[in-house]
PDB file of C-alpha atoms in Angstrom:
ATOM      1  CA  MET N  59     -33.414 -12.080  77.008  1.00 56.00           C
ATOM      2  CA  ARG N  60     -37.019 -11.135  76.365  1.00 61.00           C
ATOM      3  CA  LYS N  61     -35.965  -8.633  73.677  1.00 58.00           C
ATOM      4  CA  LEU N  62     -33.836 -11.310  71.999  1.00 48.00           C
ATOM      5  CA  ILE N  63     -36.792 -13.705  71.857  1.00 50.00           C
ATOM      6  CA  ILE N  64     -39.099 -11.026  70.443  1.00 47.00           C
ATOM      7  CA  CYS N  65     -36.484 -10.009  67.885  1.00 46.00           C
ATOM      8  CA  SER N  66     -35.992 -13.660  66.874  1.00 49.00           C
ATOM      9  CA  ILE N  67     -39.738 -14.178  66.441  1.00 43.00           C
ATOM     10  CA  LEU N  68     -40.017 -11.034  64.302  1.00 41.00           C
ATOM     11  CA  CYS N  69     -37.081 -12.090  62.121  1.00 45.00           C
ATOM     12  CA  LEU N  70     -38.497 -15.583  61.615  1.00 42.00           C
ATOM     13  CA  SER N  71     -41.912 -14.126  60.786  1.00 41.00           C
ATOM     14  CA  TRP N  72     -40.381 -11.780  58.223  1.00 44.00           C
ATOM     15  CA  MET N  73     -38.361 -14.629  56.676  1.00 45.00           C
ATOM     16  CA  GLY N  74     -41.510 -16.734  56.410  1.00 47.00           C
ATOM     17  CA  TYR N  75     -43.362 -13.835  54.781  1.00 45.00           C
ATOM     18  CA  ALA N  76     -40.479 -13.243  52.339  1.00 55.00           C
ATOM     19  CA  GLN N  77     -40.400 -16.932  51.373  1.00 59.00           C
ATOM     20  CA  THR N  78     -44.185 -16.936  50.871  1.00 79.00           C
ATOM     21  CA  GLU N  79     -43.924 -13.788  48.726  1.00 91.00           C
ATOM     22  CA  VAL N  80     -41.149 -15.310  46.587  1.00 91.00           C
ATOM     23  CA  GLY N  81     -43.178 -18.514  46.261  1.00 91.00           C
ATOM     24  CA  ASN N  82     -46.187 -16.522  45.064  1.00 94.00           C
ATOM     25  CA  ILE N  83     -44.070 -14.650  42.516  1.00 96.00           C
ATOM     26  CA  GLN N  84     -42.626 -17.930  41.219  1.00 97.00           C
ATOM     27  CA  LYS N  85     -46.151 -19.373  40.903  1.00 97.00           C
ATOM     28  CA  GLU N  86     -47.097 -16.280  38.897  1.00 97.00           C
ATOM     29  CA  ILE N  87     -44.064 -16.809  36.637  1.00 98.00           C
ATOM     30  CA  ASP N  88     -44.963 -20.488  36.256  1.00 98.00           C
ATOM     31  CA  GLN N  89     -48.498 -19.631  35.115  1.00 97.00           C
ATOM     32  CA  THR N  90     -47.716 -16.593  32.946  1.00 98.00           C
ATOM     33  CA  VAL N  91     -44.413 -17.657  31.385  1.00 98.00           C
ATOM     34  CA  TRP N  92     -43.568 -21.340  31.803  1.00 98.00           C
ATOM     35  CA  LYS N  93     -47.000 -22.848  31.181  1.00 98.00           C
ATOM     36  CA  PRO N  94     -47.475 -20.804  27.951  1.00 98.00           C
ATOM     37  CA  PHE N  95     -43.834 -21.548  26.994  1.00 98.00           C
ATOM     38  CA  ILE N  96     -44.414 -25.313  27.187  1.00 98.00           C
ATOM     39  CA  ASN N  97     -47.773 -25.032  25.441  1.00 98.00           C
ATOM     40  CA  ALA N  98     -46.196 -23.039  22.606  1.00 98.00           C
ATOM     41  CA  PHE N  99     -43.556 -25.742  22.068  1.00 96.00           C
ATOM     42  CA  GLU N 100     -46.055 -28.574  22.174  1.00 97.00           C
ATOM     43  CA  THR N 101     -48.537 -26.846  19.829  1.00 98.00           C
ATOM     44  CA  LEU N 102     -45.755 -25.587  17.530  1.00 98.00           C
ATOM     45  CA  ASP N 103     -46.903 -21.992  18.006  1.00 98.00           C
ATOM     46  CA  GLY N 104     -43.884 -19.808  17.323  1.00 98.00           C
ATOM     47  CA  GLU N 105     -45.737 -16.555  17.905  1.00 98.00           C
ATOM     48  CA  ALA N 106     -46.903 -17.706  21.345  1.00 98.00           C
ATOM     49  CA  LEU N 107     -43.347 -18.785  22.184  1.00 98.00           C
ATOM     50  CA  ASN N 108     -41.940 -15.431  21.086  1.00 98.00           C
ATOM     51  CA  ALA N 109     -44.571 -13.657  23.229  1.00 98.00           C
ATOM     52  CA  THR N 110     -42.918 -15.086  26.369  1.00 98.00           C
ATOM     53  CA  TYR N 111     -39.795 -13.060  25.545  1.00 98.00           C
ATOM     54  CA  ALA N 112     -39.164  -9.333  25.995  1.00 98.00           C
ATOM     55  CA  ASN N 113     -38.626  -7.066  23.001  1.00 96.00           C
ATOM     56  CA  ASP N 114     -34.874  -6.986  23.634  1.00 95.00           C
ATOM     57  CA  VAL N 115     -33.357 -10.345  24.561  1.00 97.00           C
ATOM     58  CA  LEU N 116     -29.833 -11.628  25.025  1.00 97.00           C
ATOM     59  CA  ARG N 117     -29.886 -15.212  23.686  1.00 97.00           C
ATOM     60  CA  VAL N 118     -26.817 -17.432  24.067  1.00 95.00           C
ATOM     61  CA  THR N 119     -26.420 -20.946  22.655  1.00 90.00           C
ATOM     62  CA  PRO N 120     -23.444 -23.110  21.723  1.00 88.00           C
ATOM     63  CA  ASP N 121     -23.764 -21.444  18.285  1.00 89.00           C
ATOM     64  CA  GLY N 122     -23.099 -17.954  19.646  1.00 93.00           C
ATOM     65  CA  ILE N 123     -24.715 -14.800  20.988  1.00 96.00           C
ATOM     66  CA  ASP N 124     -27.854 -13.251  19.504  1.00 95.00           C
ATOM     67  CA  THR N 125     -28.589  -9.664  20.532  1.00 93.00           C
ATOM     68  CA  GLU N 126     -30.733  -8.916  17.472  1.00 94.00           C
ATOM     69  CA  ASN N 127     -33.619 -11.316  18.271  1.00 94.00           C
ATOM     70  CA  ALA N 128     -32.831 -13.448  15.220  1.00 95.00           C
ATOM     71  CA  PHE N 129     -33.894 -16.490  17.255  1.00 96.00           C
ATOM     72  CA  LYS N 130     -37.512 -15.276  17.139  1.00 97.00           C
ATOM     73  CA  SER N 131     -37.753 -15.612  13.351  1.00 96.00           C
ATOM     74  CA  LYS N 132     -35.959 -18.966  13.629  1.00 96.00           C
ATOM     75  CA  ASN N 133     -38.625 -20.105  16.120  1.00 97.00           C
ATOM     76  CA  LEU N 134     -41.321 -19.330  13.535  1.00 98.00           C
ATOM     77  CA  GLU N 135     -39.421 -21.095  10.753  1.00 98.00           C
ATOM     78  CA  ARG N 136     -38.588 -24.143  12.880  1.00 97.00           C
ATOM     79  CA  PHE N 137     -42.151 -24.687  14.068  1.00 98.00           C
ATOM     80  CA  LYS N 138     -43.515 -24.180  10.533  1.00 98.00           C
ATOM     81  CA  LYS N 139     -41.105 -26.845   9.246  1.00 97.00           C
ATOM     82  CA  ASN N 140     -42.003 -29.180  12.118  1.00 97.00           C
ATOM     83  CA  LYS N 141     -45.690 -28.862  11.154  1.00 97.00           C
ATOM     84  CA  GLU N 142     -44.919 -29.473   7.462  1.00 97.00           C
ATOM     85  CA  ASP N 143     -42.860 -32.561   8.376  1.00 97.00           C
ATOM     86  CA  SER N 144     -45.505 -33.814  10.852  1.00 97.00           C
ATOM     87  CA  VAL N 145     -43.018 -33.624  13.720  1.00 98.00           C
ATOM     88  CA  SER N 146     -44.462 -33.202  17.189  1.00 97.00           C
ATOM     89  CA  ILE N 147     -42.524 -31.825  20.144  1.00 97.00           C
ATOM     90  CA  SER N 148     -42.703 -32.537  23.844  1.00 97.00           C
ATOM     91  CA  LEU N 149     -40.899 -30.348  26.370  1.00 98.00           C
ATOM     92  CA  ASP N 150     -40.093 -31.195  29.963  1.00 98.00           C
ATOM     93  CA  PHE N 151     -37.879 -29.319  32.391  1.00 98.00           C
ATOM     94  CA  TRP N 152     -37.097 -28.804  36.054  1.00 98.00           C
ATOM     95  CA  PHE N 153     -35.414 -26.077  38.063  1.00 97.00           C
ATOM     96  CA  ASP N 154     -32.064 -26.590  39.736  1.00 97.00           C
ATOM     97  CA  SER N 155     -32.263 -23.141  41.319  1.00 97.00           C
ATOM     98  CA  ARG N 156     -34.456 -20.047  41.282  1.00 98.00           C
ATOM     99  CA  HIS N 157     -33.543 -16.654  42.727  1.00 97.00           C
ATOM    100  CA  THR N 158     -36.497 -14.292  42.613  1.00 97.00           C
ATOM    101  CA  ASN N 159     -37.524 -10.876  43.856  1.00 96.00           C
ATOM    102  CA  ALA N 160     -40.417  -8.580  42.952  1.00 96.00           C
ATOM    103  CA  THR N 161     -38.932  -7.477  39.614  1.00 97.00           C
ATOM    104  CA  ALA N 162     -36.453 -10.133  38.455  1.00 98.00           C
ATOM    105  CA  SER N 163     -35.857 -13.869  38.536  1.00 98.00           C
ATOM    106  CA  TYR N 164     -32.766 -15.904  37.654  1.00 98.00           C
ATOM    107  CA  GLU N 165     -33.684 -19.514  36.946  1.00 98.00           C
ATOM    108  CA  VAL N 166     -31.427 -22.464  36.132  1.00 98.00           C
ATOM    109  CA  GLY N 167     -32.579 -25.929  35.197  1.00 98.00           C
ATOM    110  CA  PHE N 168     -32.424 -28.900  32.891  1.00 98.00           C
ATOM    111  CA  TYR N 169     -34.638 -29.639  29.901  1.00 98.00           C
ATOM    112  CA  ARG N 170     -35.542 -32.545  27.649  1.00 98.00           C
ATOM    113  CA  ILE N 171     -37.117 -31.979  24.246  1.00 98.00           C
ATOM    114  CA  GLY N 172     -38.643 -34.928  22.427  1.00 98.00           C
ATOM    115  CA  PHE N 173     -39.030 -34.796  18.646  1.00 98.00           C
ATOM    116  CA  THR N 174     -41.446 -37.423  17.308  1.00 98.00           C
ATOM    117  CA  ASP N 175     -41.611 -37.943  13.535  1.00 97.00           C
ATOM    118  CA  LYS N 176     -44.657 -39.102  11.555  1.00 96.00           C
ATOM    119  CA  GLU N 177     -43.506 -42.734  11.890  1.00 97.00           C
ATOM    120  CA  GLY N 178     -43.596 -42.405  15.688  1.00 96.00           C
ATOM    121  CA  ASN N 179     -39.826 -42.397  16.243  1.00 98.00           C
ATOM    122  CA  THR N 180     -38.729 -40.068  19.047  1.00 98.00           C
ATOM    123  CA  ASN N 181     -35.329 -38.466  19.496  1.00 97.00           C
ATOM    124  CA  PHE N 182     -34.444 -36.471  22.579  1.00 98.00           C
ATOM    125  CA  SER N 183     -32.298 -33.416  23.096  1.00 97.00           C
ATOM    126  CA  HIS N 184     -31.091 -32.517  26.591  1.00 98.00           C
ATOM    127  CA  GLY N 185     -29.555 -29.393  28.003  1.00 97.00           C
ATOM    128  CA  GLN N 186     -29.246 -26.876  30.767  1.00 97.00           C
ATOM    129  CA  PHE N 187     -30.830 -23.428  30.692  1.00 98.00           C
ATOM    130  CA  HIS N 188     -30.087 -20.160  32.455  1.00 98.00           C
ATOM    131  CA  ILE N 189     -32.949 -17.687  32.218  1.00 98.00           C
ATOM    132  CA  VAL N 190     -33.362 -14.126  33.447  1.00 98.00           C
ATOM    133  CA  LEU N 191     -36.913 -12.838  33.655  1.00 98.00           C
ATOM    134  CA  LYS N 192     -37.933  -9.278  34.389  1.00 98.00           C
ATOM    135  CA  LYS N 193     -41.287  -7.776  35.150  1.00 98.00           C
ATOM    136  CA  ILE N 194     -41.904  -5.309  32.323  1.00 98.00           C
ATOM    137  CA  ASP N 195     -45.045  -3.179  32.322  1.00 97.00           C
ATOM    138  CA  GLY N 196     -46.621  -5.590  34.806  1.00 97.00           C
ATOM    139  CA  HIS N 197     -45.794  -8.755  32.806  1.00 98.00           C
ATOM    140  CA  TRP N 198     -43.011 -11.282  33.319  1.00 98.00           C
ATOM    141  CA  LYS N 199     -40.834 -11.635  30.231  1.00 98.00           C
ATOM    142  CA  ILE N 200     -37.669 -13.573  29.427  1.00 98.00           C
ATOM    143  CA  THR N 201     -34.836 -11.068  28.912  1.00 98.00           C
ATOM    144  CA  GLN N 202     -31.853 -13.426  28.820  1.00 98.00           C
ATOM    145  CA  ASP N 203     -31.840 -17.040  27.665  1.00 98.00           C
ATOM    146  CA  TRP N 204     -28.693 -19.151  27.719  1.00 97.00           C
ATOM    147  CA  ASP N 205     -28.772 -22.841  26.765  1.00 96.00           C
ATOM    148  CA  MET N 206     -25.946 -25.335  26.819  1.00 95.00           C
ATOM    149  CA  ALA N 207     -25.671 -28.976  25.816  1.00 95.00           C
ATOM    150  CA  LYS N 208     -22.454 -29.715  27.753  1.00 95.00           C
ATOM    151  CA  ILE N 209     -21.186 -29.095  31.256  1.00 94.00           C
ATOM    152  CA  ASN N 210     -17.414 -29.243  31.749  1.00 95.00           C
ATOM    153  CA  GLY N 211     -17.078 -30.815  28.304  1.00 95.00           C
ATOM    154  CA  GLN N 212     -19.547 -33.631  29.098  1.00 96.00           C
ATOM    155  CA  ALA N 213     -22.778 -33.917  27.105  1.00 97.00           C
ATOM    156  CA  ILE N 214     -25.957 -33.515  29.133  1.00 97.00           C
ATOM    157  CA  THR N 215     -27.930 -36.761  28.913  1.00 97.00           C
ATOM    158  CA  GLU N 216     -31.102 -38.427  30.127  1.00 97.00           C
ATOM    159  CA  THR N 217     -29.169 -39.466  33.243  1.00 96.00           C
ATOM    160  CA  ASP N 218     -28.647 -35.793  34.110  1.00 96.00           C
ATOM    161  CA  PHE N 219     -32.267 -34.966  33.347  1.00 97.00           C
ATOM    162  CA  ALA N 220     -33.565 -37.902  35.406  1.00 96.00           C
ATOM    163  CA  LYS N 221     -32.126 -36.463  38.652  1.00 96.00           C
ATOM    164  CA  GLN N 222     -35.454 -34.715  39.273  1.00 96.00           C
ATOM    165  CA  GLU N 223     -39.051 -35.029  38.144  1.00 95.00           C
ATOM    166  CA  PRO N 224     -40.188 -32.594  35.452  1.00 95.00           C
ATOM    167  CA  MET N 225     -42.289 -29.603  36.494  1.00 93.00           C
ATOM    168  CA  GLN N 226     -46.075 -29.931  36.316  1.00 91.00           C
ATOM    169  CA  PHE N 227     -48.126 -26.786  35.798  1.00 83.00           C
TER     170      PHE N 227
END
């Protein structure tokens, strides 16, 4: 019985350590990827946004699959046009799930992007994201990025997004 108690205590201690370690890794990802990612959107800095991605990325959207990093040049063009048109962007998101170890993280969540024109009118876009991050040369980078605007044929709306509070970094 004594051995069982000691074994149980050791297992619980290890599980607590593992959870703390994962939590620390996710905090690192939040500060080195997600905070700069949001800032890049909100300052319309396409180069900063592209810097959160690895050199080779699998990008999937309702429009198709990009394995040639074409989305990176589109980020630059889109943000340049937003600046020219005096459109500002706000980005909010939250995680539905995160599975992380020392070298990889798979993160799923919901986002809301607000586009405000020069007259002050705001339109929102909602969706779900699936992201794979890998630690490459000591830095966390997005290696796969899959966005969708519908789940089971139903458009993702503010009601879906409002199920949780957005992340604060």
